[in-house]
Coordinates of C-alpha atoms (C1' of nucleotides) and ligand atoms in Angstrom, one line a residue:
Chain A
M1 CA -5.6 26.4 23.7
E2 CA -9.1 27.5 23.2
D3 CA -9.4 28.1 26.8
H4 CA -6.7 30.6 26.8
N5 CA -8.4 32.5 24.0
N6 CA -11.6 32.5 25.9
I7 CA -9.9 33.7 28.9
S8 CA -8.4 36.6 27.2
K9 CA -11.6 37.4 25.6
S10 CA -13.9 37.3 28.5
N11 CA -16.3 40.1 28.6
G12 CA -17.5 41.1 32.0
D13 CA -15.2 43.7 33.4
E14 CA -15.9 43.5 37.1
E15 CA -16.4 39.8 37.2
N16 CA -13.6 39.4 34.9
G17 CA -11.3 38.5 37.7
S18 CA -13.4 35.8 39.1
I19 CA -14.4 34.4 35.8
K20 CA -10.8 34.4 34.8
H21 CA -10.0 32.6 37.9
Q22 CA -12.7 30.0 37.4
K23 CA -11.6 29.4 33.9
L24 CA -8.1 29.2 34.9
E25 CA -9.0 26.7 37.4
S26 CA -11.0 24.6 35.0
A27 CA -8.2 24.9 32.5
K28 CA -5.8 23.6 35.1
G29 CA -8.1 20.9 35.9
E30 CA -8.5 19.9 32.4
M31 CA -4.8 19.9 31.9
G32 CA -4.4 17.8 34.9
E33 CA -6.9 15.4 33.4
V34 CA -5.1 15.4 30.2
I35 CA -1.9 14.6 31.8
E36 CA -3.6 11.9 33.8
E37 CA -5.0 10.5 30.7
N38 CA -1.8 10.7 29.0
K39 CA -0.2 8.6 31.7
R40 CA -3.1 6.2 31.5
L41 CA -2.7 6.0 27.8
K42 CA 0.9 5.3 28.1
L43 CA 0.2 2.5 30.4
L44 CA -2.4 1.3 28.2
L45 CA -0.1 1.4 25.3
A46 CA 2.5 -0.7 27.1
R47 CA -0.2 -3.2 28.1
L48 CA -1.4 -3.3 24.6
A49 CA 2.0 -3.8 23.3
N50 CA 2.3 -6.8 25.5
D51 CA -1.0 -8.1 24.5
Y52 CA -0.1 -7.7 20.9
Q53 CA 3.0 -9.6 21.4
S54 CA 1.2 -12.4 23.0
L55 CA -1.2 -12.3 20.2
Q56 CA 1.5 -12.5 17.7
T57 CA 2.9 -15.4 19.5
N58 CA -0.4 -17.1 19.5
F59 CA -0.8 -16.4 15.9
T60 CA 2.6 -17.8 15.3
D61 CA 1.8 -20.9 17.1
I62 CA -1.4 -21.4 15.3
L63 CA 0.4 -20.9 12.0
I64 CA 3.1 -23.3 12.9
Q65 CA 0.6 -25.9 14.1
Q66 CA -1.3 -25.5 11.0
E67 CA 1.8 -25.8 8.8
E68 CA 2.9 -28.9 10.5
S69 CA -0.5 -30.5 10.3
T70 CA -1.5 -29.8 6.8
K71 CA 1.3 -29.2 4.5
A72 CA 3.8 -30.9 6.6
T73 CA 5.7 -31.9 3.6
C74 CA 4.5 -29.7 0.8
K75 CA 4.7 -26.1 0.5
T76 CA 6.1 -24.6 3.6
S77 CA 8.9 -26.9 4.2
I78 CA 9.8 -26.7 0.7
I79 CA 9.7 -23.0 0.9
H80 CA 12.0 -23.1 3.8
E81 CA 14.4 -25.4 2.3
E82 CA 14.4 -23.7 -1.0
S83 CA 14.7 -20.3 0.4
E84 CA 17.5 -21.2 2.6
F85 CA 19.2 -22.9 -0.2
I86 CA 18.7 -20.1 -2.4
T87 CA 19.9 -17.7 0.1
L88 CA 23.0 -19.6 0.6
S89 CA 23.6 -20.3 -3.0
L90 CA 23.2 -16.7 -3.8
G91 CA 26.2 -15.7 -2.0
M92 CA 28.2 -18.3 -3.8
S93 CA 26.9 -18.7 -7.2
C94 CA 23.7 -18.3 -9.0
T95 CA 24.1 -21.2 -11.3
D96 CA 22.3 -23.8 -9.4
Q97 CA 18.8 -22.8 -9.9
P98 CA 18.4 -21.0 -13.0
S99 CA 15.3 -22.8 -14.0
K100 CA 12.2 -20.8 -14.1
D101 CA 13.4 -17.6 -12.8
E102 CA 15.9 -17.1 -15.4
K103 CA 13.7 -18.4 -18.0
R104 CA 11.3 -15.8 -17.2
N105 CA 13.8 -13.1 -17.0
R106 CA 15.0 -14.1 -20.3
N107 CA 11.6 -14.1 -21.7
R108 CA 10.8 -10.7 -20.5
T109 CA 13.9 -8.8 -21.0
E110 CA 16.2 -10.5 -23.3
K111 CA 13.7 -12.0 -25.6
R112 CA 13.3 -8.6 -26.8
K113 CA 16.9 -8.0 -27.3
L114 CA 18.4 -11.2 -28.3
D115 CA 17.3 -14.6 -29.0
D116 CA 19.3 -17.5 -27.8
E117 CA 21.5 -17.4 -24.9
D118 CA 22.7 -19.9 -22.6
L119 CA 20.8 -20.2 -19.4
H120 CA 23.6 -19.2 -17.2
K121 CA 24.6 -16.1 -19.0
G122 CA 21.0 -15.7 -19.7
L123 CA 20.6 -14.0 -16.4
A124 CA 19.0 -10.9 -17.3
L125 CA 20.5 -9.4 -14.2
G126 CA 24.0 -9.8 -15.2
L127 CA 23.2 -8.7 -18.7
D128 CA 21.6 -5.6 -17.5
I129 CA 24.4 -4.7 -15.4
K130 CA 26.6 -4.8 -18.4
F131 CA 24.0 -3.2 -20.5
D132 CA 25.5 -5.4 -23.1
P133 CA 23.7 -8.6 -23.4
S134 CA 26.1 -10.5 -25.5
T135 CA 29.3 -10.3 -23.6
N136 CA 31.2 -10.9 -20.4
E137 CA 29.7 -14.1 -19.2
A138 CA 32.1 -14.5 -16.4
E139 CA 31.4 -11.2 -15.0
V140 CA 27.8 -11.8 -15.5
T141 CA 28.0 -14.6 -13.1
N142 CA 29.7 -12.5 -10.5
N143 CA 27.4 -9.7 -10.8
S144 CA 24.4 -11.8 -10.8
S145 CA 25.4 -13.4 -7.6
Q146 CA 25.7 -10.0 -6.0
Q147 CA 22.5 -9.0 -7.4
R148 CA 20.8 -12.1 -6.2
S149 CA 21.7 -11.3 -2.7
F150 CA 20.4 -7.9 -3.3
E151 CA 17.2 -9.3 -4.4
N152 CA 17.0 -11.4 -1.4
E153 CA 16.7 -8.5 0.8
E154 CA 14.1 -7.0 -1.3
G155 CA 15.7 -3.8 -1.7
K156 CA 17.3 -3.7 1.7
G157 CA 20.7 -3.3 0.4
E158 CA 19.6 -1.0 -2.2
E159 CA 21.3 2.0 -0.9
S160 CA 24.1 1.1 -3.3
S161 CA 21.7 0.3 -6.0
E162 CA 20.6 3.8 -6.5
I163 CA 23.5 4.0 -8.9
W164 CA 21.8 1.5 -11.0
S165 CA 19.7 2.4 -13.8
H166 CA 16.1 1.9 -13.8
S167 CA 16.0 -1.0 -16.0
K168 CA 18.4 -2.8 -13.8
V169 CA 16.2 -2.3 -10.9
M170 CA 13.2 -3.4 -12.8
N171 CA 14.8 -6.6 -13.8
T172 CA 15.9 -7.2 -10.4
M173 CA 12.4 -6.8 -9.2
K174 CA 11.1 -8.9 -11.9
A175 CA 13.4 -11.7 -10.9
E176 CA 12.3 -11.2 -7.4
D177 CA 8.7 -11.5 -8.2
K178 CA 9.1 -14.4 -10.4
S179 CA 11.1 -16.5 -8.1
E180 CA 8.8 -15.7 -5.3
T181 CA 5.8 -16.5 -7.4
Y182 CA 7.2 -19.8 -8.3
Q183 CA 8.3 -20.9 -5.0
H184 CA 5.2 -19.9 -3.3
S185 CA 3.3 -21.4 -6.1
Q186 CA 0.4 -19.1 -5.6
L187 CA 1.1 -16.5 -3.2
K188 CA 2.0 -13.1 -4.4
K189 CA 2.8 -9.9 -2.8
T190 CA 0.7 -8.8 0.0
R191 CA -1.4 -5.8 -0.8
V192 CA -3.1 -3.2 1.3
S193 CA -6.0 -1.5 -0.3
I194 CA -7.6 1.6 1.1
R195 CA -11.0 2.8 0.2
A196 CA -11.4 6.5 0.9
R197 CA -13.5 9.3 -0.3
C198 CA -11.4 11.4 -2.6
E199 CA -12.3 13.7 -5.3
T200 CA -9.0 13.9 -6.9
Q201 CA -7.4 11.4 -9.1
T202 CA -5.2 10.0 -6.5
M203 CA -4.8 10.4 -2.8
N204 CA -2.0 12.6 -1.7
D205 CA -0.2 10.2 0.5
G206 CA 3.0 12.1 0.7
C207 CA 4.9 9.9 -1.7
Q208 CA 6.0 10.6 -5.1
W209 CA 4.5 8.4 -7.8
R210 CA 5.0 8.0 -11.4
K211 CA 2.2 6.6 -13.5
Y212 CA 3.4 3.7 -15.6
G213 CA 0.2 2.3 -16.9
Q214 CA -3.5 2.5 -17.1
K215 CA -6.0 -0.1 -17.9
M216 CA -9.6 -0.6 -18.0
A217 CA -10.3 -3.1 -15.3
K218 CA -13.0 -5.6 -15.8
G219 CA -16.2 -4.8 -14.2
N220 CA -15.4 -1.2 -13.6
P221 CA -16.2 1.7 -15.9
F222 CA -13.3 3.6 -14.4
P223 CA -9.7 3.0 -15.5
R224 CA -7.2 1.7 -13.1
G225 CA -4.0 3.5 -12.8
Y226 CA -0.7 1.9 -12.0
Y227 CA 1.9 3.9 -10.2
R228 CA 5.3 3.3 -8.8
C229 CA 7.2 5.1 -6.2
T230 CA 9.8 7.4 -7.5
V231 CA 11.2 8.6 -4.3
S232 CA 14.0 6.2 -4.8
P233 CA 14.6 4.8 -8.2
S234 CA 14.9 1.4 -6.7
C235 CA 11.8 1.5 -4.6
P236 CA 9.6 -1.5 -5.3
V237 CA 6.5 0.0 -4.0
R238 CA 3.5 0.1 -6.4
K239 CA 0.1 1.3 -6.1
Q240 CA -3.0 0.9 -8.1
V241 CA -5.7 3.6 -8.1
Q242 CA -9.2 3.0 -9.1
R243 CA -12.4 4.6 -8.5
C244 CA -15.1 2.5 -7.0
A245 CA -17.6 1.4 -9.5
E246 CA -20.6 1.9 -7.3
D247 CA -19.6 5.2 -5.8
M248 CA -17.3 7.3 -7.8
S249 CA -16.5 9.4 -4.8
I250 CA -14.7 6.5 -3.4
L251 CA -11.1 6.0 -4.5
I252 CA -9.6 2.6 -4.0
T253 CA -5.9 2.8 -3.6
T254 CA -4.0 -0.5 -3.4
Y255 CA -0.4 -0.5 -2.1
E256 CA 2.1 -3.2 -2.7
G257 CA 5.5 -3.5 -1.3
N258 CA 7.5 -1.6 1.2
H259 CA 9.6 1.5 0.7
N260 CA 13.3 0.9 0.8
H261 CA 14.2 4.4 1.5
P262 CA 13.6 7.1 4.0
L263 CA 10.2 8.7 3.5
P264 CA 9.2 12.3 3.6
I265 CA 7.5 12.8 6.9
S266 CA 4.2 13.4 5.1
A267 CA 4.4 9.9 3.7
T268 CA 5.3 8.0 6.8
A269 CA 1.7 7.7 7.9
M270 CA 0.5 5.9 4.9
A271 CA 3.5 3.8 4.7
S272 CA 3.2 2.8 8.2
T273 CA -0.4 2.1 7.8
T274 CA 0.1 -0.2 4.9
S275 CA 3.0 -1.8 6.5
A276 CA 1.1 -2.5 9.7
A277 CA -1.9 -3.7 7.7
A278 CA 0.3 -5.9 5.6
S279 CA 1.9 -7.3 8.6
V280 CA -1.4 -8.8 9.5
L281 CA -1.4 -10.9 6.5
Q282 CA 2.1 -12.0 6.9
S283 CA 3.2 -14.7 9.1
P284 CA 5.5 -13.2 11.5
S285 CA 6.2 -16.7 12.5
L286 CA 7.6 -19.4 10.4
T287 CA 11.2 -19.3 11.3
S288 CA 11.3 -17.0 14.2
P289 CA 8.2 -15.8 15.9
N290 CA 9.7 -12.5 16.5
S291 CA 7.0 -10.2 17.7
D292 CA 9.4 -7.4 18.0
I293 CA 8.8 -6.3 14.6
A294 CA 5.1 -6.1 15.3
S295 CA 5.7 -4.0 18.3
T296 CA 8.1 -2.0 16.3
I297 CA 5.4 -1.2 13.9
I298 CA 3.1 -0.3 16.6
N299 CA 5.5 1.8 18.3
S300 CA 6.4 3.6 15.3
S301 CA 2.8 4.0 14.4
A302 CA 2.2 5.5 17.7
T303 CA 5.2 7.7 18.2
N304 CA 7.6 7.8 15.3
Y305 CA 5.4 9.7 13.1
N306 CA 5.4 13.3 12.4
P307 CA 4.5 15.6 15.2
N308 CA 1.0 15.5 14.1
A309 CA 0.6 12.0 15.5
L310 CA 1.6 13.1 18.9
N311 CA -0.6 16.1 18.9
F312 CA -3.3 14.1 17.6
S313 CA -3.1 11.7 20.4
T314 CA -3.7 14.5 22.9
H315 CA -6.8 15.4 21.0
Q316 CA -7.7 11.8 20.8
I317 CA -7.7 11.5 24.5
S318 CA -10.5 14.0 25.0
R319 CA -12.8 12.2 22.7
P320 CA -14.9 9.2 23.3
Y321 CA -13.1 6.0 23.0
P322 CA -14.6 3.9 20.3
F323 CA -12.8 3.8 17.0
Y324 CA -14.4 2.5 14.1
F325 CA -13.0 0.7 11.3
P326 CA -16.1 0.6 9.4
N327 CA -15.2 -1.9 6.8
S328 CA -12.1 -3.9 6.7
S329 CA -11.5 -7.2 5.2
I330 CA -8.9 -9.7 4.3
S331 CA -9.2 -11.4 1.1
T332 CA -7.2 -12.9 -1.7
I333 CA -7.3 -11.1 -5.0
N334 CA -5.6 -12.6 -7.9
S335 CA -3.5 -14.6 -5.4
H336 CA -2.5 -11.4 -3.7
P337 CA -3.3 -11.6 -0.1
T338 CA -5.1 -8.3 0.4
I339 CA -6.3 -6.4 3.4
T340 CA -8.8 -3.8 2.7
L341 CA -9.3 -0.8 4.9
D342 CA -12.4 1.1 4.3
I343 CA -12.3 4.5 5.7
T344 CA -15.2 5.8 3.8
A345 CA -18.3 6.9 5.4
P346 CA -21.5 5.0 4.8
P347 CA -21.1 2.5 2.1
P348 CA -23.0 3.9 -0.8
T349 CA -24.5 0.7 -1.9
S350 CA -24.2 -2.7 -0.5
S351 CA -25.5 -4.5 -3.4
G352 CA -25.3 -7.9 -2.1
F353 CA -22.2 -7.5 -0.1
S354 CA -22.9 -9.1 3.1
Y355 CA -19.6 -8.2 4.4
I356 CA -20.3 -4.6 4.4
P357 CA -21.4 -3.8 7.9
K358 CA -24.4 -2.0 8.9
Y359 CA -24.8 1.5 7.9
S360 CA -25.8 2.8 11.2
S361 CA -22.5 2.4 12.9
S362 CA -20.7 3.8 9.9
I363 CA -22.9 6.7 9.7
T364 CA -22.3 7.6 13.3
G365 CA -18.7 7.0 12.9
L366 CA -18.8 9.4 10.1
N367 CA -19.9 12.3 12.0
F368 CA -16.9 14.0 13.1
S369 CA -18.6 17.0 14.3
S370 CA -18.5 15.6 17.8
G371 CA -14.8 15.2 17.7
F372 CA -13.8 18.6 16.6
S373 CA -16.4 20.9 17.7
P374 CA -14.1 22.7 20.1
L375 CA -11.6 23.4 17.5
Q376 CA -13.9 24.1 14.7
S377 CA -14.3 27.7 15.6
S378 CA -10.6 28.4 15.5
N379 CA -8.7 26.6 12.9
I380 CA -10.9 24.5 10.8
P381 CA -10.9 25.3 7.2
Q382 CA -14.4 25.5 6.1
Q383 CA -14.1 22.9 3.5
W384 CA -14.2 20.3 6.2
S385 CA -17.5 21.3 7.5
S386 CA -18.9 20.9 4.1
Y387 CA -17.4 17.5 3.7
S388 CA -18.2 16.3 7.1
G389 CA -21.6 15.1 6.1
N390 CA -20.2 12.9 3.6
G391 CA -17.3 11.3 5.2
N392 CA -13.6 11.5 5.2
Y393 CA -12.3 13.1 2.1
F394 CA -8.8 12.7 0.9
N395 CA -8.4 15.3 -1.7
N396 CA -5.1 16.2 -2.9
G397 CA -4.5 19.7 -1.8
T398 CA -1.5 20.1 -3.9
L399 CA -3.4 19.9 -7.0
T400 CA -6.1 22.2 -6.1
Q401 CA -4.8 24.6 -3.6
N402 CA -8.2 24.7 -2.1
R403 CA -7.4 27.2 0.5
N404 CA -10.1 29.5 -0.5
Q405 CA -12.9 27.7 0.9
G406 CA -15.3 26.9 -1.7
G407 CA -17.1 23.7 -1.7
Y408 CA -15.9 20.9 -3.7
V409 CA -12.6 20.4 -5.1
T410 CA -13.6 18.9 -8.3
N411 CA -10.4 18.3 -9.8
T412 CA -11.5 15.2 -11.5
G413 CA -9.7 16.2 -14.5
K414 CA -9.6 13.8 -17.3
Q415 CA -11.3 11.0 -15.6
P416 CA -14.5 10.1 -17.3
F417 CA -16.8 11.2 -14.6
H418 CA -19.9 11.5 -16.5
Q419 CA -22.8 10.8 -14.3
G420 CA -24.4 9.0 -17.1
H421 CA -21.9 6.1 -17.0
L422 CA -22.2 5.6 -13.4
H423 CA -25.4 4.0 -12.6
Q424 CA -24.6 0.7 -14.0
P425 CA -24.3 -1.4 -11.0
I426 CA -21.2 -3.2 -12.0
Y427 CA -19.9 -4.8 -9.0
M428 CA -17.7 -7.7 -9.1
S429 CA -14.9 -5.4 -9.6
N430 CA -12.0 -7.3 -8.2
H431 CA -12.6 -6.5 -4.7
I432 CA -12.9 -8.2 -1.6
I433 CA -15.9 -9.8 -2.8
S434 CA -15.1 -13.4 -2.9
Q435 CA -12.6 -15.7 -4.2
Q436 CA -13.1 -18.5 -1.9
Q437 CA -10.0 -20.4 -1.7
S438 CA -10.0 -23.0 0.9
V439 CA -8.2 -21.5 3.9
P440 CA -7.6 -23.3 7.1
D441 CA -10.0 -22.0 9.6
S442 CA -7.3 -21.6 12.1
I443 CA -5.5 -19.1 10.0
V444 CA -8.6 -17.2 9.5
A445 CA -9.3 -17.2 13.1
A446 CA -5.9 -16.2 14.0
T447 CA -5.9 -13.4 11.5
K448 CA -9.1 -12.2 12.6
E449 CA -7.9 -12.3 16.1
I450 CA -5.1 -10.0 15.3
T451 CA -7.0 -7.8 13.0
T452 CA -9.6 -7.2 15.5
N453 CA -7.1 -6.6 18.1
Q454 CA -7.5 -3.2 19.4
K455 CA -3.8 -2.6 19.4
F456 CA -3.6 -3.1 15.8
Q457 CA -6.6 -1.0 15.3
S458 CA -5.3 1.8 17.2
A459 CA -2.0 1.6 15.4
L460 CA -3.9 1.9 12.2
T461 CA -6.0 4.6 13.6
T462 CA -3.0 6.7 14.4
A463 CA -1.4 6.1 11.2
L464 CA -4.5 6.8 9.1
T465 CA -5.5 9.8 11.1
T466 CA -2.1 11.2 10.7
Y467 CA -2.3 10.4 7.1
V468 CA -5.5 12.2 6.8
G469 CA -3.9 15.3 8.1
N470 CA -1.2 15.1 5.6
G471 CA -3.4 14.1 2.8
T472 CA -5.6 17.1 3.2
R473 CA -2.7 19.3 3.6
A474 CA -4.0 22.6 4.8
K475 CA -0.7 24.1 5.6
E476 CA 0.0 24.2 9.3
N477 CA -3.3 23.2 10.4
D478 CA -2.4 19.6 10.0
V479 CA -2.6 18.9 13.7
A480 CA -6.0 20.2 14.1
E481 CA -7.1 18.4 11.1
S482 CA -5.8 15.1 12.0
A483 CA -7.6 15.4 15.1
D484 CA -10.7 16.7 13.5
M485 CA -11.0 14.1 10.9
N486 CA -11.7 11.9 13.7
L487 CA -11.2 8.8 11.9
K488 CA -12.8 6.0 13.7
L489 CA -11.8 2.5 13.7
S490 CA -13.6 -0.2 15.3
G491 CA -12.7 -3.6 16.2
G492 CA -16.0 -4.9 15.0
D493 CA -17.0 -5.5 11.5
V494 CA -14.0 -7.1 10.2
S495 CA -15.1 -9.6 7.8
F496 CA -13.2 -12.3 6.0
T497 CA -13.8 -13.7 2.7
S498 CA -10.7 -15.7 2.2
S499 CA -7.1 -15.5 2.8
Q500 CA -4.3 -17.8 2.2
N501 CA -1.9 -18.6 4.8
G502 CA -0.1 -15.5 5.5
I503 CA 3.2 -16.8 4.5
G504 CA 3.5 -13.8 2.6
F505 CA 6.5 -12.1 1.8
A506 CA 7.2 -8.6 1.8
S507 CA 7.6 -8.3 5.4
S508 CA 10.3 -5.7 5.2
R509 CA 8.9 -2.6 6.6
Y510 CA 11.0 0.4 6.1
L511 CA 9.6 3.2 7.8
N512 CA 12.3 5.7 8.1
M513 CA 15.4 3.7 8.8
P514 CA 16.2 1.1 6.3
S515 CA 19.5 0.2 7.6
S516 CA 18.5 -0.4 11.1
L517 CA 15.5 -2.3 10.0
N518 CA 17.6 -4.5 8.0
K519 CA 19.0 -6.1 11.0
V520 CA 15.7 -6.7 12.5
Q521 CA 14.5 -8.2 9.4
Q522 CA 17.4 -10.4 8.9
G523 CA 17.2 -11.5 12.5
N524 CA 13.7 -12.4 11.7
S525 CA 14.8 -14.3 8.7
V526 CA 12.0 -12.8 6.8
N527 CA 14.2 -13.0 3.8
F528 CA 13.4 -16.6 3.5
H529 CA 9.9 -15.8 2.8
H530 CA 10.8 -13.9 -0.2
H531 CA 12.4 -16.7 -1.9
Chain B
dC1 C1' 15.9 19.7 -22.0
dG2 C1' 14.4 16.7 -18.4
dC3 C1' 10.7 15.1 -16.4
dA4 C1' 6.1 12.7 -16.2
dT5 C1' 2.1 10.9 -18.6
dT6 C1' -0.2 8.5 -22.2
dT7 C1' -1.1 4.5 -24.6
dG8 C1' -0.7 0.5 -27.5
dA9 C1' 2.0 -3.5 -27.4
dC10 C1' 3.6 -7.1 -24.9
dC11 C1' 4.1 -10.7 -21.2
dC12 C1' 2.3 -14.0 -18.2
dG13 C1' -0.8 -17.0 -15.7
dC14 C1' -5.1 -19.2 -15.8
dG15 C1' -9.2 -21.5 -17.3
dC16 C1' -11.6 -23.6 -21.0
Chain C
dG1 C1' -3.7 -23.8 -27.8
dC2 C1' -6.4 -19.9 -27.3
dG3 C1' -8.6 -16.1 -25.3
dC4 C1' -9.0 -13.3 -21.3
dG5 C1' -7.6 -10.4 -17.7
dG6 C1' -4.1 -8.4 -14.9
dG7 C1' 0.1 -6.2 -15.1
dT8 C1' 4.2 -3.9 -17.2
dC9 C1' 7.1 -1.8 -20.8
dA10 C1' 8.6 1.8 -23.6
dA11 C1' 8.0 5.0 -27.5
dA12 C1' 5.6 8.9 -28.2
dT13 C1' 3.8 12.9 -26.4
dG14 C1' 3.0 16.6 -23.3
dC15 C1' 4.6 19.9 -20.0
dG16 C1' 7.3 23.3 -17.1
Ligands
ZN601 ZN1 9.2 4.3 -2.1

DNA sequence: CGCATTTGACCCGCGC
DNA sequence: GCGCGGGTCAAATGCG
């Protein structure tokens, strides 16, 4: 592109022709190179996909071995049996295992409305359907069975559910959570948390969120916000947003769950990223070691995105290979398996965190000037240059319409951003830090293997980079930006604190096509993991 | 008026 | 059993 401009702008009049010619030639050459590289990349992609599959298989094997060896009788098998049982029973009747689920439901929902109810009719689900707690027991049973199956798929079948009122959905989700919690004894939903520099209150990830709570988290002077996705009323996805205690320019966004609806293009990047990341924590194995899903993710990460992703890839080619994922870690936080992707620049303070990798690499990774120098002249908003020294910023352009280049977009709003409060070095926010729970080494190793896998990394790279372009939202310059952000991910520096066996749940990954994915998922029997 | 946000109350699991 | 911390609810409030 730029070449063309240059060509048309060339100065010398007489030599214009030859110069033109030269440039044309070089341009052609470059194009040829690009095309070549494109081919190579495609090949590489294919190869990587294969590698990834084999890796998945290995991972699966390891998991299976581990399961067999350690908890031969305990958890997993129980989980399997129960889930199958549940799944089956759901279709028929829900009366067989009211136990804790229902108790809980009752506690939460009905307790507020009525007091005593029989366990069976006590199903909050049925009651909520009716909106009248005290009547229609028979119907309740029916409805609840339906709803149970609906739960099973964790929103999969929720197209129809959009009719339902919010409270219904909530209850459904609650039930889901509860049962899952109980059956997995400890494991909760997988979470993906992303540390990014962001001046605004929340990252603009393309999704619509409604805030439903805010709390002061322990060990962090900044409040934590709780958001839920409002794109679809039934969408189970939540996110928590909290500013980093040590560096208030870092915003930690933690995603949980998978969207059960088509996403706006601008949101697919983040959704895919979190899905891909979450998939690392989830055992693809257990029942069927289907690596297709993994590759599906990868593929969608690589191609299914918005056009930006594609364009980005062409840019990507021209730049040096190494991607950096400065800090990423897998940990267990409050019994939530959590993968943390750190796309900030140099870690501000490493107060005792051994897992934070060396600054040097991060710093170099930070410097995107190398990546986008050719483009900078043409379409780069100036803000970027001002940020470039500090790292990747994810400001919410929608709030601040920062087209006019000015420096910072301090839209911090109501958040207590007084510098005075900051310096207290309160770490121990519930981060990666530590929560050693004995984890089979094999799992850790396997997980590490996958996480460090370049394939995975590149998937994330693509996703994140695309996301960056969207997040910054400078009108049609998205393409350039996504390339320019030059997010770098590296296979190194992945540290592990602890993780439980990835028998997580939440494997449903809806990117754009819930319905088609349903099949995949069912084929994968992922459902079982949920219950 | 229909939303989204705010915010105190509430629930729940966990550790003591 | 109690207190704590994380998470959610929902009435009140704010906003376009
Ligand atoms: Zn959603």
